[in-house]
mmCIF file of C-alpha atoms in Angstrom:
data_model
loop_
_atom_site.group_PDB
_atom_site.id
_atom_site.type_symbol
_atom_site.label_atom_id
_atom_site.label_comp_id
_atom_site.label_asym_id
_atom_site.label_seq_id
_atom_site.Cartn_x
_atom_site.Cartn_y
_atom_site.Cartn_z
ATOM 1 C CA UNK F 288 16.002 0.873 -12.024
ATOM 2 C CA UNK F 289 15.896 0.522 -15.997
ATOM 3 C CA UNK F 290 16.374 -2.946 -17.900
ATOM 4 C CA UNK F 291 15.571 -3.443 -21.791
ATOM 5 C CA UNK F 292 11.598 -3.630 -20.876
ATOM 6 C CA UNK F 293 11.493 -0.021 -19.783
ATOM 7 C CA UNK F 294 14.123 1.129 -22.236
ATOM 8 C CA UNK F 295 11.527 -0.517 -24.486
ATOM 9 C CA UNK F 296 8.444 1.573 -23.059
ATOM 10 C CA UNK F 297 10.440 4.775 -22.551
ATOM 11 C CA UNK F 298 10.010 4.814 -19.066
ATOM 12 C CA UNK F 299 12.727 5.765 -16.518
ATOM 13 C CA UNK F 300 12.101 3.099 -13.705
ATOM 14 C CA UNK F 301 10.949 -0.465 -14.351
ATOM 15 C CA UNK F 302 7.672 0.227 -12.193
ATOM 16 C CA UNK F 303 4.277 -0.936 -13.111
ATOM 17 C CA UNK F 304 2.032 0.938 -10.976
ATOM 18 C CA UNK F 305 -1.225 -0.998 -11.173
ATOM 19 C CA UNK F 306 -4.187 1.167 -8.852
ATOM 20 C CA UNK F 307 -7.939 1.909 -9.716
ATOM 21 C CA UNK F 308 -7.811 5.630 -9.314
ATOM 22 C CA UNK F 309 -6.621 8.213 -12.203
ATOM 23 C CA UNK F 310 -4.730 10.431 -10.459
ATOM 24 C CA UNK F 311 -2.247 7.652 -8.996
ATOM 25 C CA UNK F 312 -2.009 6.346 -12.269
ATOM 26 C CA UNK F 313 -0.894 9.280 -13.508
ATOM 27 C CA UNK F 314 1.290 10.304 -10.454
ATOM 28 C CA UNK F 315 3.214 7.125 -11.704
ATOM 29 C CA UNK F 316 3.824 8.201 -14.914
ATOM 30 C CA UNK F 317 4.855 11.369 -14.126
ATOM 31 C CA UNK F 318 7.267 9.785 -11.522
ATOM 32 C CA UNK F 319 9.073 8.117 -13.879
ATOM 33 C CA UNK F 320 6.866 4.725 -13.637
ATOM 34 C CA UNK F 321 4.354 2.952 -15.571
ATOM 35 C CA UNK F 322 1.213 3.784 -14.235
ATOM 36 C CA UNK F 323 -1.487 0.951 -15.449
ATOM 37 C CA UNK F 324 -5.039 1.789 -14.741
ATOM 38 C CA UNK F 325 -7.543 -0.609 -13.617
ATOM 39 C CA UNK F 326 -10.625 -0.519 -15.667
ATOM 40 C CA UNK F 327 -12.884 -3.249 -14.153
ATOM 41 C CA UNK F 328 -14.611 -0.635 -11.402
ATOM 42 C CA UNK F 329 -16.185 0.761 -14.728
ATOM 43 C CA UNK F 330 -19.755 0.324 -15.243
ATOM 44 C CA UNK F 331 -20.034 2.418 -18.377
ATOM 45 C CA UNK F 332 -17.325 2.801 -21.282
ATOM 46 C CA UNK F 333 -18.011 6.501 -20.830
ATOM 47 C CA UNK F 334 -16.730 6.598 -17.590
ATOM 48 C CA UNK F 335 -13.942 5.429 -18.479
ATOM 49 C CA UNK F 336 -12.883 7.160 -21.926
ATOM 50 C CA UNK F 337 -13.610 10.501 -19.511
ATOM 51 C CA UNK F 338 -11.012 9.411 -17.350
ATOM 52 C CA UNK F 339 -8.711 8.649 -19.708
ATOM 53 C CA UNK F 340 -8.705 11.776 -22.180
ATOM 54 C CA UNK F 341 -8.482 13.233 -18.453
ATOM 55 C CA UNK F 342 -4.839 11.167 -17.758
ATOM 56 C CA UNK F 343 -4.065 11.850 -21.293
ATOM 57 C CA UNK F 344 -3.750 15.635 -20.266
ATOM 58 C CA UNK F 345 -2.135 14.863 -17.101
ATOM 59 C CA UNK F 346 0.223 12.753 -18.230
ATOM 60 C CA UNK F 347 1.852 15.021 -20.623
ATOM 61 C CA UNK F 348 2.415 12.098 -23.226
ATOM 62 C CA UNK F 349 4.454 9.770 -20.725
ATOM 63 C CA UNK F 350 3.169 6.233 -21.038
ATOM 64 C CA UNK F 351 0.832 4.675 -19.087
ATOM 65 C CA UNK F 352 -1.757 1.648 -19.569
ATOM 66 C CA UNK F 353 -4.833 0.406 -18.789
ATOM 67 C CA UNK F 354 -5.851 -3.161 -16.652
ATOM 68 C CA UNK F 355 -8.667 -4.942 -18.283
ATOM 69 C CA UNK F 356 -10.679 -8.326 -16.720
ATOM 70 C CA UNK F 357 -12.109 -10.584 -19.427
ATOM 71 C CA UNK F 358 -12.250 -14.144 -19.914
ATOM 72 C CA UNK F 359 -9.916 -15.449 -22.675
ATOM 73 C CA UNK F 360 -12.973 -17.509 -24.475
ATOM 74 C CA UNK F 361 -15.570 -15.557 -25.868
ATOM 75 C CA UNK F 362 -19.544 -16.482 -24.838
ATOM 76 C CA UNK F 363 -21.924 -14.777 -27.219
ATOM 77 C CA UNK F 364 -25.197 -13.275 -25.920
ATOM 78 C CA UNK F 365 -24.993 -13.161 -22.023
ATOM 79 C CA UNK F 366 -25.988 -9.956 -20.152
ATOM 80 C CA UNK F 367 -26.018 -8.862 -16.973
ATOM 81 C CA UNK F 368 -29.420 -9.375 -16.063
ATOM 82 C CA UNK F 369 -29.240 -13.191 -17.392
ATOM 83 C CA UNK F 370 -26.357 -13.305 -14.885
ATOM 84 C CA UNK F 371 -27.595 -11.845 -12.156
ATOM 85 C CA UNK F 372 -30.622 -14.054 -11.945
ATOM 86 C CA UNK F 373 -28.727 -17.153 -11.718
ATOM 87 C CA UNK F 374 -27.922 -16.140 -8.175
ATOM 88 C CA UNK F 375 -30.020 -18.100 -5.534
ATOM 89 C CA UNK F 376 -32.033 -16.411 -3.123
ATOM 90 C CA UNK F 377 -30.548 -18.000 0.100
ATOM 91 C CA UNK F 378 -27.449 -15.934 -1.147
ATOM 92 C CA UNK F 379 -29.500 -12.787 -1.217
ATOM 93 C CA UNK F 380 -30.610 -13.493 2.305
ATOM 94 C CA UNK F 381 -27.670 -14.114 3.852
ATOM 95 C CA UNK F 382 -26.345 -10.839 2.644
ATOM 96 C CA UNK F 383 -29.054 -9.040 4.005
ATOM 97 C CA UNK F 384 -28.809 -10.790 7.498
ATOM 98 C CA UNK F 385 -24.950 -9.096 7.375
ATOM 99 C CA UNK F 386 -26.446 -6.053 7.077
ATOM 100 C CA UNK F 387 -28.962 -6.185 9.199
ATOM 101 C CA UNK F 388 -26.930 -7.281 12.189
ATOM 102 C CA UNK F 389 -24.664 -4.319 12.039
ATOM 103 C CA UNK F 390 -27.022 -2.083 11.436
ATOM 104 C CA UNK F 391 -25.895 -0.998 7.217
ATOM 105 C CA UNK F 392 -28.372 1.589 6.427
ATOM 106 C CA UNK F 393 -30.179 1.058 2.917
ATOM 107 C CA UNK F 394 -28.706 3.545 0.162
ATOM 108 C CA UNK F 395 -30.800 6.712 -0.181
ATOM 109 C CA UNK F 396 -33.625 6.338 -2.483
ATOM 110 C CA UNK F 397 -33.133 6.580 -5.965
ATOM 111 C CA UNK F 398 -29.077 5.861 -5.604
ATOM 112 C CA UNK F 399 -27.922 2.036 -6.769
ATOM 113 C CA UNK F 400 -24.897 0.659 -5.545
ATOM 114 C CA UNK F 401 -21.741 2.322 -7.308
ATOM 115 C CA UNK F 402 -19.939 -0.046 -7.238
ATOM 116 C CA UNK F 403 -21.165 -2.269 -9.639
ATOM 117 C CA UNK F 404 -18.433 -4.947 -11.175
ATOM 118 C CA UNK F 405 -20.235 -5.430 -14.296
ATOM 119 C CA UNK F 406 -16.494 -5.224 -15.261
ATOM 120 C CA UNK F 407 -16.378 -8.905 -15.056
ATOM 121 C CA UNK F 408 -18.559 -9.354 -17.971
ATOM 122 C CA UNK F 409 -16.902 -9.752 -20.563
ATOM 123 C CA UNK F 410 -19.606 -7.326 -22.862
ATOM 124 C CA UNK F 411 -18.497 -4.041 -20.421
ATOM 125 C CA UNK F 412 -14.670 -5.565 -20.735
ATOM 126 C CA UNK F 413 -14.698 -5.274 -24.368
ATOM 127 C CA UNK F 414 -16.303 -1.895 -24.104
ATOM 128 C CA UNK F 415 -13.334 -1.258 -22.023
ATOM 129 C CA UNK F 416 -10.843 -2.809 -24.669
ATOM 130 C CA UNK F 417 -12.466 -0.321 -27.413
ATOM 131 C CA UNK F 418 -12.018 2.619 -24.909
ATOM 132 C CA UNK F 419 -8.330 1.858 -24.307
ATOM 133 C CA UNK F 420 -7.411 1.080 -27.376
ATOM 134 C CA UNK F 421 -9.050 4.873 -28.724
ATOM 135 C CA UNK F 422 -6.164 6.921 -26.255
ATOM 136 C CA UNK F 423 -2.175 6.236 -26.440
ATOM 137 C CA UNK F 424 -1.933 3.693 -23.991
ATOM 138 C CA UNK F 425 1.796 1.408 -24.433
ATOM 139 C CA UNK F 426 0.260 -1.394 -22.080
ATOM 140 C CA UNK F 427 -2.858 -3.558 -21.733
ATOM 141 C CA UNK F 428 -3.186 -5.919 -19.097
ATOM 142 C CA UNK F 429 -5.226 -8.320 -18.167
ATOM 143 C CA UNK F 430 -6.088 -9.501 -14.747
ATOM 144 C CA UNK F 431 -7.180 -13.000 -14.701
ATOM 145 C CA UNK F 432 -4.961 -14.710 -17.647
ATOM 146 C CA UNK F 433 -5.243 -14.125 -21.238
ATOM 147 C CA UNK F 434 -7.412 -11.951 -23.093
ATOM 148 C CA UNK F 435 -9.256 -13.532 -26.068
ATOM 149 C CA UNK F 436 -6.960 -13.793 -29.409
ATOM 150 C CA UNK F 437 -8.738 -11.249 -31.096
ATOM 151 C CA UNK F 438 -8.124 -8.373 -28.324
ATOM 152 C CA UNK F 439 -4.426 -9.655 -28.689
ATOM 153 C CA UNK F 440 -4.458 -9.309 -32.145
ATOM 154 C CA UNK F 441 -5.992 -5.743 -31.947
ATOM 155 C CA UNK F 442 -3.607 -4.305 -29.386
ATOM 156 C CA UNK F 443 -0.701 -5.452 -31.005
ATOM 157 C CA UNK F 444 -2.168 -3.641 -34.561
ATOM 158 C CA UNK F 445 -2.136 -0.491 -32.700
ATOM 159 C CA UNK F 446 1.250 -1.075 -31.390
ATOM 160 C CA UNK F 447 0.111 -1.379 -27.953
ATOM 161 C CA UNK F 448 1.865 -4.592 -25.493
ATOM 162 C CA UNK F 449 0.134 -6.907 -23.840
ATOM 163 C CA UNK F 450 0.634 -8.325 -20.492
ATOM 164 C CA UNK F 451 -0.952 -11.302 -18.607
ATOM 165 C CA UNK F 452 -0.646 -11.708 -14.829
ATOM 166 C CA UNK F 453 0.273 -15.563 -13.690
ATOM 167 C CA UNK F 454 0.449 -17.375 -10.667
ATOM 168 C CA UNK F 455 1.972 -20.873 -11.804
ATOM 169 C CA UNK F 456 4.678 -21.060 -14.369
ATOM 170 C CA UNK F 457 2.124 -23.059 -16.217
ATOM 171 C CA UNK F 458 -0.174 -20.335 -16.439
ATOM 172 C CA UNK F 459 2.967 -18.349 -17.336
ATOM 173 C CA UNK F 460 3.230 -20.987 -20.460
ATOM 174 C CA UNK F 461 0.223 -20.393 -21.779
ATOM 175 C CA UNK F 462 -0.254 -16.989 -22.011
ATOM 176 C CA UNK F 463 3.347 -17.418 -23.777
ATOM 177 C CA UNK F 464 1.617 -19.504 -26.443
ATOM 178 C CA UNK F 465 -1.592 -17.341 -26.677
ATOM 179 C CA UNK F 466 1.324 -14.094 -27.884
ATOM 180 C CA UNK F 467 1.185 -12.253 -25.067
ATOM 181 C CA UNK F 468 4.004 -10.177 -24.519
ATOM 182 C CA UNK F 469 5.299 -9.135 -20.751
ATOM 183 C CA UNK F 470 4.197 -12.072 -18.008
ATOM 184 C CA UNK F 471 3.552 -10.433 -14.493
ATOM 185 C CA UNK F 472 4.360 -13.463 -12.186
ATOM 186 C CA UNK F 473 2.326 -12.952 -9.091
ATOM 187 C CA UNK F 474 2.815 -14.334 -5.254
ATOM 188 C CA UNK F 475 0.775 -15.571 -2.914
ATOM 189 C CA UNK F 476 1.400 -12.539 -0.724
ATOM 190 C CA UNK F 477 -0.189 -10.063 -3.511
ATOM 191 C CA UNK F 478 -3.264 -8.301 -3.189
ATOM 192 C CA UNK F 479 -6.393 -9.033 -5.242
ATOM 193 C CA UNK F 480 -6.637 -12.428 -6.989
ATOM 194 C CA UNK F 481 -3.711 -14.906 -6.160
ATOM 195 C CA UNK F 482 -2.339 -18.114 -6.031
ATOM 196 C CA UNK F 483 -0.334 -20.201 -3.543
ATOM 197 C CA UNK F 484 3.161 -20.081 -5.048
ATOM 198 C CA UNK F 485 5.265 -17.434 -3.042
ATOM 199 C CA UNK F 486 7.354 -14.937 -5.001
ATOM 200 C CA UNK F 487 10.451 -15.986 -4.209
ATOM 201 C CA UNK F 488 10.088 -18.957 -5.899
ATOM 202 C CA UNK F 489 7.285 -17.948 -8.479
ATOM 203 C CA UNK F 490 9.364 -15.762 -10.194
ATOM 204 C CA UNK F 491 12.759 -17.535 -11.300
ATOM 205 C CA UNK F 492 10.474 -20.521 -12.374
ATOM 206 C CA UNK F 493 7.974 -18.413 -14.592
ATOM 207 C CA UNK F 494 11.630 -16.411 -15.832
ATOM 208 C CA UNK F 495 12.636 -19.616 -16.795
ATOM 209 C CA UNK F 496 9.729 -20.857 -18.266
ATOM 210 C CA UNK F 497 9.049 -18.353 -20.774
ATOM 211 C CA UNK F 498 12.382 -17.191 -21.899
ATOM 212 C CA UNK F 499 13.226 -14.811 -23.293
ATOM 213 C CA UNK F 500 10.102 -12.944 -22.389
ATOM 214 C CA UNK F 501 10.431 -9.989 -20.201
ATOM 215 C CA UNK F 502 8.742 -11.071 -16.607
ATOM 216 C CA UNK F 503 7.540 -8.643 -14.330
ATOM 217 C CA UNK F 504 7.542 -9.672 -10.485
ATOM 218 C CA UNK F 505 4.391 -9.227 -8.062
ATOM 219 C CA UNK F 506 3.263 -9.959 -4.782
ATOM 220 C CA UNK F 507 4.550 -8.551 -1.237
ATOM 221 C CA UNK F 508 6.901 -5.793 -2.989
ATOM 222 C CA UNK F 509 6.958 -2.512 -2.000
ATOM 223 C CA UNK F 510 10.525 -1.638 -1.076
ATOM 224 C CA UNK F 511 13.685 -0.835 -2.864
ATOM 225 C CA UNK F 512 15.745 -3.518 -2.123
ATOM 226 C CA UNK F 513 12.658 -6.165 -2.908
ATOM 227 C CA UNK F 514 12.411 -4.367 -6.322
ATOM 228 C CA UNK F 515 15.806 -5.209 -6.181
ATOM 229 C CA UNK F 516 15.519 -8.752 -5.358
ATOM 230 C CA UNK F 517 12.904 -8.949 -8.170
ATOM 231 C CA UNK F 518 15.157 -7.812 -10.526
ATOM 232 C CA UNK F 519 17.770 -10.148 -9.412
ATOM 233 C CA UNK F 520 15.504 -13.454 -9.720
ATOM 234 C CA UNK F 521 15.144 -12.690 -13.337
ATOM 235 C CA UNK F 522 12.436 -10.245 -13.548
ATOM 236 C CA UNK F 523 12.578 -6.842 -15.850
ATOM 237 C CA UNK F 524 10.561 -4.931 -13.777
ATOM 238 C CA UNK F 525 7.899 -5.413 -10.588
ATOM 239 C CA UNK F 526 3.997 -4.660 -10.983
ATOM 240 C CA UNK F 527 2.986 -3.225 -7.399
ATOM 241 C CA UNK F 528 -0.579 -2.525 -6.684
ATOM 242 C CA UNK F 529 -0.885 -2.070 -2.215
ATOM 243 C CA UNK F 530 1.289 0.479 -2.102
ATOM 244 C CA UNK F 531 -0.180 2.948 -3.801
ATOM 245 C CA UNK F 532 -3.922 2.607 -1.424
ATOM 246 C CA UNK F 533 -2.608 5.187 0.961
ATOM 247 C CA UNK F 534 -0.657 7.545 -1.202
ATOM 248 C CA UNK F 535 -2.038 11.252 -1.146
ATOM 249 C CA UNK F 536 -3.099 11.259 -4.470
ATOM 250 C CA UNK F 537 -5.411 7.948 -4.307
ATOM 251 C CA UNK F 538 -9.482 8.567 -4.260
ATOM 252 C CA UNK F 539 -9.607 6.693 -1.323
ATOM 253 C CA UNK F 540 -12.644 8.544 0.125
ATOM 254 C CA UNK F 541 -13.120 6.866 3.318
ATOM 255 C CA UNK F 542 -11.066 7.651 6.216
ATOM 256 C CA UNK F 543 -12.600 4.775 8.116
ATOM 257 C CA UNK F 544 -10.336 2.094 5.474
ATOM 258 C CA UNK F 545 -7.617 4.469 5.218
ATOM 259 C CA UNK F 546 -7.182 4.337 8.977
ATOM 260 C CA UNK F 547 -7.675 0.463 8.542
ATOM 261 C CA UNK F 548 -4.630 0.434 5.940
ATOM 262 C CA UNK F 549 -2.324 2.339 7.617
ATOM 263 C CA UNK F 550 -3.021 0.262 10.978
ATOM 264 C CA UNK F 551 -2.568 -3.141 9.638
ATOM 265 C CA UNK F 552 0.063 -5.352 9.546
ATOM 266 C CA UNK F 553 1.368 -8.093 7.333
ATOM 267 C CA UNK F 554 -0.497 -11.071 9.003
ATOM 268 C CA UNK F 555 -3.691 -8.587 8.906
ATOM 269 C CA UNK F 556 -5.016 -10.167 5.014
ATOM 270 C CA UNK F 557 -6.803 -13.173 3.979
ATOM 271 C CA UNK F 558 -7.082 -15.033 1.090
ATOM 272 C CA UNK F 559 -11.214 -15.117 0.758
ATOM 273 C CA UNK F 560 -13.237 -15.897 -2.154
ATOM 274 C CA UNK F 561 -15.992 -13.133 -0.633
ATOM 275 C CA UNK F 562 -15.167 -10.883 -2.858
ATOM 276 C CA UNK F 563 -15.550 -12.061 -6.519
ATOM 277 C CA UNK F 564 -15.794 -16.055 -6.153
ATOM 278 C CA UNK F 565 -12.126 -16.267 -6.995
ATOM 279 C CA UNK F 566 -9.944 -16.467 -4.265
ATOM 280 C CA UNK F 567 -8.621 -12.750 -3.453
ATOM 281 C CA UNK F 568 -6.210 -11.313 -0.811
ATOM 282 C CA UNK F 569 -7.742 -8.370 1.209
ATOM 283 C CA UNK F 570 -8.408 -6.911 4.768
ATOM 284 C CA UNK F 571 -9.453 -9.427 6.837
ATOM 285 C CA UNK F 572 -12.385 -7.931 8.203
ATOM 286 C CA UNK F 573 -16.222 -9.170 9.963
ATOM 287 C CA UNK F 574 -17.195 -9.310 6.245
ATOM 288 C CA UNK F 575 -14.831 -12.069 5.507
ATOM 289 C CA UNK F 576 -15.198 -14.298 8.194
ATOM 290 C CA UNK F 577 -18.702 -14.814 7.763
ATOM 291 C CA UNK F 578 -18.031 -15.903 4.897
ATOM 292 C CA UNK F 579 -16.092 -18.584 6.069
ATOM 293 C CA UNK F 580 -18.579 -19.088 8.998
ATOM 294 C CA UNK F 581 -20.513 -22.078 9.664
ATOM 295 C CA UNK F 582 -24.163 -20.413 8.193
ATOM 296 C CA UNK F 583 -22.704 -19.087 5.270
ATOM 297 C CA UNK F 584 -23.708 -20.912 2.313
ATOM 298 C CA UNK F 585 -20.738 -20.646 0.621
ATOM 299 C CA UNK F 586 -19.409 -17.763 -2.155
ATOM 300 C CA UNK F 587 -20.659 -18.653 -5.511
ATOM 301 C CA UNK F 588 -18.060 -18.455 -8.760
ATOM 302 C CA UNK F 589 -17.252 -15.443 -10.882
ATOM 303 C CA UNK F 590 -18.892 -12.900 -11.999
ATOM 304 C CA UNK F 591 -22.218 -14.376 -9.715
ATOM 305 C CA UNK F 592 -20.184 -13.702 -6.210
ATOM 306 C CA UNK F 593 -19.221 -10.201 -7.284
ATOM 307 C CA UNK F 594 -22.354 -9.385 -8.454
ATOM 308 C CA UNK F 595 -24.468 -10.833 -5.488
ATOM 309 C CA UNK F 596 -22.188 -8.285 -3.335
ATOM 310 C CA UNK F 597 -21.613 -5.288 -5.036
ATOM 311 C CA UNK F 598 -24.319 -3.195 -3.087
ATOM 312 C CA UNK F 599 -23.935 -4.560 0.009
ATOM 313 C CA UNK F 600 -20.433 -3.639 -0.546
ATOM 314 C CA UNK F 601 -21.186 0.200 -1.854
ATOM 315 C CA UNK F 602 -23.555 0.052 2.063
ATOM 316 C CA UNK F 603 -20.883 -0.559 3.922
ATOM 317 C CA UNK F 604 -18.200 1.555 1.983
ATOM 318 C CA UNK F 605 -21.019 4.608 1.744
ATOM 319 C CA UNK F 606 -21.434 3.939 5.359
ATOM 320 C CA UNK F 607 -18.022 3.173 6.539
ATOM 321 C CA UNK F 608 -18.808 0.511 8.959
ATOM 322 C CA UNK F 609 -16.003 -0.239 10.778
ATOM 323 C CA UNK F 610 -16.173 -3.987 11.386
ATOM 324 C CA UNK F 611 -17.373 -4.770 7.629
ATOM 325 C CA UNK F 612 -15.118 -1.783 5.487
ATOM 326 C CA UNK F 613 -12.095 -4.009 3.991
ATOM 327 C CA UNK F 614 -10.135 -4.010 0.632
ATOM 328 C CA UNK F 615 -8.315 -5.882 -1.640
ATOM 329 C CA UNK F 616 -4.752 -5.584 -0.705
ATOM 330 C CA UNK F 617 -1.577 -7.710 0.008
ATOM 331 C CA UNK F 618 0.419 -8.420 2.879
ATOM 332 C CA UNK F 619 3.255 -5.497 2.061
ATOM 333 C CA UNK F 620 -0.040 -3.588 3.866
ATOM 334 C CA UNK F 621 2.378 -3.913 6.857
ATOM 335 C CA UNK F 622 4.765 -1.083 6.173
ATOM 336 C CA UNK F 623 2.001 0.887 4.571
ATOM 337 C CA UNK F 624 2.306 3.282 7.744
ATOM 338 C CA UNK F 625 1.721 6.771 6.484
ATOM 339 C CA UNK F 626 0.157 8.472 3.567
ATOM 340 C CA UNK F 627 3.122 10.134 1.357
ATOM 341 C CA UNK F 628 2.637 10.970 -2.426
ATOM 342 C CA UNK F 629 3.639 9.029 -5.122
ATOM 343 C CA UNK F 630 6.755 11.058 -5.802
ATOM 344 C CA UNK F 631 8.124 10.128 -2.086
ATOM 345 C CA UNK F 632 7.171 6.229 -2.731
ATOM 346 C CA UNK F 633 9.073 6.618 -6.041
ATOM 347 C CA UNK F 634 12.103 8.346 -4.251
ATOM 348 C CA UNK F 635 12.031 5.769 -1.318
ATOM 349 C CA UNK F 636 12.014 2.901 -3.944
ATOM 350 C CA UNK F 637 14.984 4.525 -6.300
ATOM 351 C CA UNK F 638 17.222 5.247 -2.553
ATOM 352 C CA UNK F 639 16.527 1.738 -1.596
ATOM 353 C CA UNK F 640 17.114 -0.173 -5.039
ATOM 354 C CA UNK F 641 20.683 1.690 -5.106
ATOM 355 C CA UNK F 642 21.316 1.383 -1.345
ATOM 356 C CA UNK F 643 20.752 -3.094 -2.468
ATOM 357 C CA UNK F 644 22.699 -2.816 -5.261
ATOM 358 C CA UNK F 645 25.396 -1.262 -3.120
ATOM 359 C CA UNK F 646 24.976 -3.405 -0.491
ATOM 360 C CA UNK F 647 25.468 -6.314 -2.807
ATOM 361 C CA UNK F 648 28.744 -4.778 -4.861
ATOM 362 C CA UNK F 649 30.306 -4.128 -1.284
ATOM 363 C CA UNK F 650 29.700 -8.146 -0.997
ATOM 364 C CA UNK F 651 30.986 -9.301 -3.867
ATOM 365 C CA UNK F 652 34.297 -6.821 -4.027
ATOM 366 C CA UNK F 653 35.043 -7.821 -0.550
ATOM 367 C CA UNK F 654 34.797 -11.930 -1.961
ATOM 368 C CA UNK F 655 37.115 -10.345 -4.605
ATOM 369 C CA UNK F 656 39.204 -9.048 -2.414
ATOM 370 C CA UNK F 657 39.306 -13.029 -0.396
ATOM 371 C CA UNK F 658 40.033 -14.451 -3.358
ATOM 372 C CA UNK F 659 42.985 -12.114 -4.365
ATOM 373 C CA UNK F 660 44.798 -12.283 -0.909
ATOM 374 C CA UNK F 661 44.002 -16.324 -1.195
ATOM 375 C CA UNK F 662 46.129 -16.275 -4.251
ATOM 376 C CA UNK F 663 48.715 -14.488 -3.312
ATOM 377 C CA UNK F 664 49.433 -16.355 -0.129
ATOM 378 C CA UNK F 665 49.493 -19.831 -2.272
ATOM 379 C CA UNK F 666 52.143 -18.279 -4.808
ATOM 380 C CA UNK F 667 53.918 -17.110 -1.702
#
């Protein structure tokens, strides 16, 4: 599975592993991937540069990246705490009548939620930026479109590529214009934040659209032969991101979701704005549907959604409660049936991509074959 991008990268397969835990990202790497990790969970820079001197060790100098969230106009002088109080009470409320009704337990005193998002602002995503930028990453990506000119312009000084993800080929044209390098075209069947273009058709269109950049394909991928398919709609690679959840390595702590995961099908996701204001695929779960329920009043936009949630959410993940627990993840969840490490997803997906390609020569050497035996019989 190599093309020019990951001759270009010096990686063996043209995988871009995208997952928010260390030791998958590195698993990638080491498998002969691109393992990209996503920063945005990060609170605290520190946090972060820990984890990554950590991968630098376990990587063993094989390239990986890093997954950054950040607006791509800068806004002087907002924190947190202005943020946060923007956020009406009757949203407050509502989040503690979810609790309350299935019985989420407050966190023990002392403890605040872990899991914070503060990596939507974009003062903790340029803390992130610095971080990144301070270890050998090859790749920095960013999430939600562009990243300001300036981080651009400072990645590309230290040699490092950037990559935008894009759900419209006319997202895919600007990020073009704004330099980035490597456009991840994204489905409506990926996990996380998407749009409503499928794949299929997503990807040829954003190929085409900003030629002769490399384009990396995304959304419902997570077999050989659809890494295969990728490839032959244009793309130089495929980003995947579900089907790394359930892989041995992945800090997925509760066996509650894990279960969930592995249990799911394809038709099991929903597009829900619950999450972070921005519409996001994930478990469908009790969570989201009261959301979407006649007393909700409504999800507020990014960064106020994912802050009004991000305790509730550490409750009910500290807690595991079963009708609540969900996670961002596309429909490929379907044929995420057992937990294997990242080497046997690697292996699977190398077996699979040659077993397409073969597939595919046996077609055309066979139409060969027609066309041969059709010319002989009209010169006979």
């Amino acid at each position: 599975m190599r093309t020019p991008l990951s001759d270009r990268l010096g990686i063996e397969h043209a995988v871009f592993g995208f997952t928010p835990f260390p030791a998958v990202a590195a698993a990638i790497s080491r498998a002969g991937g691109l393992g990209v990790l996503g920063a945005v969970r990060y609170g605290e820079a520190e946090e972060l540069a820990k984890d990554l001197d950590w991968m630098d060790h376990r990587c063993g100098g094989l390239p990986y990246g890093v997954d950054v969230v950040m607006p791509a106009k800068k806004v002087e002088g907002v924190t947190v705490e202005q943020v946060e109080a923007m956020i009406p009470e009757g949203h407050r409320a509502f989040v503690r009548a979810q609790l309350a009704k299935h019985g989420v337990p407050e966190l023990p005193e002392g403890e605040r939620g872990g899991w914070r998002i503060t990596g939507w602002m974009e003062e903790v995503a340029r803390s992130h930026v610095d971080v990144a930028l301070e270890h050998p990453i090859k790749l920095l990506a960013s999430a939600l479109g562009s990243p300001p000119p300036d981080v651009i312009e400072r990645a590309h000084a230290a040699g490092v590529l950037v990559a935008a993800l894009a759900g419209s080929a006319r997202h895919a044209r600007r990020h073009a214009e704004a330099g980035i390098d490597i456009v991840v075209a994204q489905g409506h069947e990926a996990g996380g934040h998407t749009g409503e273009i499928g794949t299929m058709v997503l990807v040829p269109e954003v190929v085409e659209a900003v030629a002769p950049l490399p384009v990396l394909a995304a959304g419902g991928i997570g077999t050989g032969a659809q890494v295969a398919a990728g490839l032959a709609l244009g793309a130089q690679g495929v980003w995947l991101g579900s089907i790394w959840l359930t892989v041995s390595e992945s800090d997925l702590t509760s066996p509650v979701l894990r279960r969930k995961l592995l249990a799911a099908g394809s038709g099991d996701t929903v597009r829900s704005r619950a999450l972070t204001g921005k519409p996001a695929r994930q478990l469908r779960t009790e969570w989201t549907e009261a959301w979407e329920g006649e007393d909700s009043p409504g999800t507020l936009p990014m960064p106020l959604q994912g802050l009004l949630v991000a305790e509730a959410l550490s409750r009910i993940q500290t807690y595991e409660t079963p009708e609540l627990i969900g996670t961002p993840v596309g429909q490929i969840v379907g044929r995420m049936n057992d937990e294997r490490p990242v080497a046997a997803v690697m292996d699977e997906l190398t077996r699979g991509f040659a077993q397409a390609v073969a597939r595919l020569d046996r077609i055309a050497q066979a139409h060969e074959r027609a066309q041969e035996r059709a010319q002989e019989e009209e010169q006979a």
